[in-house]
C-alpha positions in Angstrom: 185.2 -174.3 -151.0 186.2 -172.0 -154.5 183.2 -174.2 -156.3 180.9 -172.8 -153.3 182.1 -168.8 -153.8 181.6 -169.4 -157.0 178.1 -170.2 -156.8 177.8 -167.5 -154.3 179.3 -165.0 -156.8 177.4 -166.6 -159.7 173.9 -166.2 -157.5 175.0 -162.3 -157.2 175.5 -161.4 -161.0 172.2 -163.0 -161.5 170.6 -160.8 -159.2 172.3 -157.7 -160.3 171.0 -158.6 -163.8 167.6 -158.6 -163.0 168.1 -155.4 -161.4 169.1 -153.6 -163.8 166.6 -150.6 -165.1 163.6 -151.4 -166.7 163.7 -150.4 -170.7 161.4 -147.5 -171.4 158.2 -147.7 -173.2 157.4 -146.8 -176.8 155.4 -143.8 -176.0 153.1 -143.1 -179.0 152.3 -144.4 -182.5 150.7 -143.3 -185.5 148.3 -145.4 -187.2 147.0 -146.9 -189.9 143.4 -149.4 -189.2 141.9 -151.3 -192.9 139.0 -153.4 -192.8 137.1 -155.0 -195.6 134.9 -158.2 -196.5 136.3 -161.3 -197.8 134.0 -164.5 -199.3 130.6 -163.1 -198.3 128.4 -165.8 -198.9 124.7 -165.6 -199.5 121.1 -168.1 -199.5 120.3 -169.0 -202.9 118.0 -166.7 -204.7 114.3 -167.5 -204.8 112.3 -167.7 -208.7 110.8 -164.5 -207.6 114.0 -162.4 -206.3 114.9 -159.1 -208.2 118.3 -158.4 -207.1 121.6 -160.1 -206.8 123.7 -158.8 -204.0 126.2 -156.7 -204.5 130.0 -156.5 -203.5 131.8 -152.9 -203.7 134.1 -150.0 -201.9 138.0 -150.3 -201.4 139.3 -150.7 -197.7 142.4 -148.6 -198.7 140.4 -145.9 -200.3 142.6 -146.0 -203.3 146.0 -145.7 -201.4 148.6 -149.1 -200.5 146.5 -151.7 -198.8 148.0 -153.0 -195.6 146.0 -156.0 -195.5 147.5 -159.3 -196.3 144.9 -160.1 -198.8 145.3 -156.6 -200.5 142.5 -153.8 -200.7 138.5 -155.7 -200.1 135.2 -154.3 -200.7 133.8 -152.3 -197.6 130.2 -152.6 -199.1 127.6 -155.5 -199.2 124.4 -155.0 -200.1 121.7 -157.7 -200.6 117.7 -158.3 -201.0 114.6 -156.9 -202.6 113.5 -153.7 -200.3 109.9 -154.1 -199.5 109.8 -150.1 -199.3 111.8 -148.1 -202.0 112.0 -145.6 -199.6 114.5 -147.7 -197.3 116.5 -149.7 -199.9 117.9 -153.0 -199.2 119.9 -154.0 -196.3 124.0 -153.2 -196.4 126.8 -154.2 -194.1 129.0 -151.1 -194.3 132.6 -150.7 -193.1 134.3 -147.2 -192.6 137.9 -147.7 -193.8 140.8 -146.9 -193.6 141.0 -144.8 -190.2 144.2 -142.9 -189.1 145.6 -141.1 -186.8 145.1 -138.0 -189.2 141.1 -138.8 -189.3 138.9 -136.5 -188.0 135.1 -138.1 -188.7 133.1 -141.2 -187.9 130.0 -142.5 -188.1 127.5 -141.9 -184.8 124.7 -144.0 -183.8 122.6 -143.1 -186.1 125.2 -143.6 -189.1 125.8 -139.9 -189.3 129.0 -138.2 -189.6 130.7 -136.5 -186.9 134.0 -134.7 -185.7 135.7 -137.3 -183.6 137.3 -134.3 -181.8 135.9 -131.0 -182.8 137.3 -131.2 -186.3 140.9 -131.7 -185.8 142.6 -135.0 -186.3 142.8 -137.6 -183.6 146.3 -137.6 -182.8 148.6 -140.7 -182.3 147.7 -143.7 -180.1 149.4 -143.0 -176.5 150.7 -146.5 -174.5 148.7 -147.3 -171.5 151.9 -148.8 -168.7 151.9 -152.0 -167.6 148.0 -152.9 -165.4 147.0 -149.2 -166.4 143.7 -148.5 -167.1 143.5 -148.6 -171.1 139.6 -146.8 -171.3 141.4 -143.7 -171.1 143.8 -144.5 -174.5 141.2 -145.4 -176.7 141.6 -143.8 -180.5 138.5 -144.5 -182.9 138.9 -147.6 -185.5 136.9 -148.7 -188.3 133.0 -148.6 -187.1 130.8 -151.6 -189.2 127.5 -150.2 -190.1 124.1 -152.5 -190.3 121.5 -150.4 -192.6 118.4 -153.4 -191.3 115.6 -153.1 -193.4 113.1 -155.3 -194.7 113.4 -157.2 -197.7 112.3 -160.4 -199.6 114.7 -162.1 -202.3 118.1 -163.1 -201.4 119.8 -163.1 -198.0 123.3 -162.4 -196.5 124.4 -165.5 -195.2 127.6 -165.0 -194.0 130.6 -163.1 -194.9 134.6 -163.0 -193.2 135.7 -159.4 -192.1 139.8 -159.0 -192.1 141.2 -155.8 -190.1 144.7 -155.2 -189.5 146.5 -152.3 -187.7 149.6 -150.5 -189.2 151.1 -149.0 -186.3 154.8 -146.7 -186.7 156.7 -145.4 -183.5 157.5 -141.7 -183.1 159.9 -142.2 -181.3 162.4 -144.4 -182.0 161.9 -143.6 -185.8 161.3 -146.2 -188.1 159.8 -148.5 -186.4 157.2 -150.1 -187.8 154.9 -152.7 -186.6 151.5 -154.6 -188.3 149.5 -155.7 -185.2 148.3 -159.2 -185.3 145.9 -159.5 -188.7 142.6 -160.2 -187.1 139.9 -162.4 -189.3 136.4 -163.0 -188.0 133.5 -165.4 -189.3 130.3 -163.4 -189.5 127.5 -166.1 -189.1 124.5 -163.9 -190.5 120.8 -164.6 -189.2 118.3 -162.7 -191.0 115.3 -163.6 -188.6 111.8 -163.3 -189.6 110.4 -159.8 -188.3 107.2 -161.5 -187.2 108.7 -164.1 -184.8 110.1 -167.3 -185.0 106.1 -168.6 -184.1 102.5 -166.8 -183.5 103.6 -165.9 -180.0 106.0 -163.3 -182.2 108.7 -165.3 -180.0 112.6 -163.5 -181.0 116.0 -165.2 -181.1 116.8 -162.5 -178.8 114.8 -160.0 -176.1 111.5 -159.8 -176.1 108.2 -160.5 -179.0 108.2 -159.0 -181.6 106.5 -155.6 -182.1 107.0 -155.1 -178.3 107.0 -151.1 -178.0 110.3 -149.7 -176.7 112.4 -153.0 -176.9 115.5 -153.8 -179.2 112.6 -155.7 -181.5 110.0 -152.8 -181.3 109.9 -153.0 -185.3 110.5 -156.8 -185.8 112.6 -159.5 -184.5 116.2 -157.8 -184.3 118.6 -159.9 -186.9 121.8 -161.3 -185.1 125.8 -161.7 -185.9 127.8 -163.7 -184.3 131.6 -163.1 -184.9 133.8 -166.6 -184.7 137.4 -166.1 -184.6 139.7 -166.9 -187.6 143.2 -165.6 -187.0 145.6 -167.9 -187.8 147.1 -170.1 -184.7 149.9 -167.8 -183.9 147.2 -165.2 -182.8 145.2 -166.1 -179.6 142.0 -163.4 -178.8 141.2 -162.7 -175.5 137.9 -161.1 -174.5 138.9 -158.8 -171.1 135.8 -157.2 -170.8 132.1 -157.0 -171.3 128.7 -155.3 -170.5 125.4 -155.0 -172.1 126.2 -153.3 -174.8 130.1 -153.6 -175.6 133.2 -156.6 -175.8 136.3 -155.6 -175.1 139.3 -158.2 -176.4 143.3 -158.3 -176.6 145.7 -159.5 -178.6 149.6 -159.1 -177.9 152.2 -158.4 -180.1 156.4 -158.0 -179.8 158.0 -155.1 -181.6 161.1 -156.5 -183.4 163.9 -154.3 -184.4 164.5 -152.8 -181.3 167.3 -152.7 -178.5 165.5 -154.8 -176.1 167.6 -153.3 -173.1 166.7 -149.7 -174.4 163.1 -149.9 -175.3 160.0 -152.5 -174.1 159.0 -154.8 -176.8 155.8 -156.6 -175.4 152.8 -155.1 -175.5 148.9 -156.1 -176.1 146.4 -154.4 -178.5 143.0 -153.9 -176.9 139.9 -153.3 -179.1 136.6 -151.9 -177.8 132.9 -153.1 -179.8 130.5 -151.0 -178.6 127.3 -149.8 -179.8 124.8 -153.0 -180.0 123.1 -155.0 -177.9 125.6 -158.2 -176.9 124.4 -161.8 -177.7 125.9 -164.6 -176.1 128.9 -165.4 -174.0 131.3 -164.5 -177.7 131.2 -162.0 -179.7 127.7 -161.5 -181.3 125.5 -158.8 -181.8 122.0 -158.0 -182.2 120.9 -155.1 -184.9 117.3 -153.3 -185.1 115.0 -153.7 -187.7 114.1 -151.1 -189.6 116.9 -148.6 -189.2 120.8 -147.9 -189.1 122.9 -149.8 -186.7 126.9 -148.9 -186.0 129.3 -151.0 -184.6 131.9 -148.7 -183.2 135.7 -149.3 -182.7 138.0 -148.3 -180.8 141.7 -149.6 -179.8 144.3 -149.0 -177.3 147.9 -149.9 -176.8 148.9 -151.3 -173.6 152.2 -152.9 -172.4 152.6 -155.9 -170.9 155.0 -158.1 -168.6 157.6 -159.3 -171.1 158.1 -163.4 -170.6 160.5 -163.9 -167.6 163.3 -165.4 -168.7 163.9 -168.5 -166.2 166.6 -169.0 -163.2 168.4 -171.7 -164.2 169.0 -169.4 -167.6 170.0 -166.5 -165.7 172.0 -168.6 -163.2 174.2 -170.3 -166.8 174.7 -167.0 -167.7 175.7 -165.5 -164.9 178.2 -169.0 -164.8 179.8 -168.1 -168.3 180.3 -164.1 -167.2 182.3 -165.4 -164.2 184.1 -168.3 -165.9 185.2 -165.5 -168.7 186.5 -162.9 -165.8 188.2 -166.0 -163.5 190.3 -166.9 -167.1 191.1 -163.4 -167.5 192.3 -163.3 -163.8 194.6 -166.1 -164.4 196.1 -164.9 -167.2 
């Protein structure tokens, strides 16, 4: 009979345990998003080539990188232009972004006032299942400058982004979001068509007036995943024109029964055509392309911790207060 009330009492700690108030959230965050190229890679250069590509730019702008390989060029630039009026093509990246910035790049590669001028403020946390469109603060954007040339082609080339990200409240607490790492498999496609029919790798023939390939096959990139195994990517969303993915993260250094600790970081590509059922892209010829970015912060269901676990502990509180008793 005591082993059954003790069960009984046991079974009614637990519950008041996981009853107990839920911690609050870490409300906002300032931020710090880097991006740059690492290893571009590029098709050997024909007898008759001009140019060698070239590498340049610094992700951190000249201030403390926060990427784990240090500051990386945020400008590639390859080929022979075939009009010196357009140059050759570039892959672009506009880095760092903070929570102080006030510009990016628009669909056309132009500048513009992310909010009338004034700097974008701190990233707000979305709760738990909230709708995270309405958090989104502007990232790095990746600019395509597609023109045609001859001579030597981008192949490929790895693009590393991290976020910095500091609470406000409680202070100094600091957090670097899952590095992210993606492949860039590069297809330079022949503006004509892959055949006479002017057949693309994606949309319609080429030259076909108001299409994606209006000027020439559009070139595609398809973005693989590199993170290291600790990191897993979830895409969340997607339409025509935009991928949205997560990847979740645990702030340490907290009092877990004061504050939340689990949380997701959700980034928005949006801009260009989607290819495929990943992440790829498809960029028009003959003009500036922008790959916007955009993140939010969301919270997320922290691992339950199991019954038997609870049930133990609830075993040892009881076992402590019965010796106690006795004494």
């Amino acid at each position: 009979m005591k082993s059954i009330k003790i069960i009984a009492a046991a079974i009614a700690v637990s519950t008041s345990f996981s009853s107990l108030a839920d911690p609050m959230l870490i409300q906002q965050w300032s931020f710090t998003n880097e991006a740059g190229f690492f290893n571009p890679e590029f098709t050997r250069k024909p007898a008759n080539a001009v140019n060698d590509p070239t590498v340049d730019g610094d992700s951190a702008d000249g201030g403390t990188s926060i990427l784990s390989t240090g500051a990386l060029p945020d400008n590639v630039c390859w080929g022979d232009a075939v009009s010196t009026r357009k140059g050759q093509s570039c892959l672009k990246i506009n880095s760092p972004v903070t929570n102080e910035s006030t510009e990016t790049w628009n669909e056309n590669g132009e500048w513009v006032n992310i909010t009338d001028g004034s700097a974008q403020g701190n990233a707000v946390t979305a709760a738990i299942g909230e709708d995270y469109t309405h958090f989104f603060k502007q990232g790095t954007a990746l600019r395509h400058d597609n023109f045609p040339i001859t001579g030597q082609f981008l192949d490929g080339v790895t693009i590393v982004d991290g976020i910095q990200l500091q609470a406000v409240m409680p202070t100094g607490i600091e957090v670097n979001a899952p590095e992210l790492m993606f492949l860039v498999d590069f297809w330079e496609t022949p503006n004509g068509g892959l055949d006479a029919d002017g057949t693309c790798p994606f949309g319609p023939a080429a030259r076909t007036p108001e299409s994606i390939n209006e000027k020439g096959c559009s070139d595609i990139f398809q973005m693989l995943p590199a993170s290291d195994a600790s990191t897993t990517i979830a895409i969340i969303n997607r339409g025509d024109d935009f991928i949205d993915f997560s990847v979740k993260f645990k702030v340490q250094g907290v009092d877990a029964a004061l504050y939340h600790r689990d949380y997701e970081l959700i980034t928005r590509l949006s801009g260009l055509s989607v290819v495929g059922e990943s992440i790829g892209f498809a960029t028009r010829e003959n003009g500036v392309n922008v790959l916007n970015a955009q993140f939010a912060i969301r919270a997320i269901d922290a691992p339950e911790p199991s019954t038997l676990a609870i049930f133990a502990a609830s075993l040892l509180a009881l076992s402590g207060f019965t010796r106690r008793k006795a004494k």
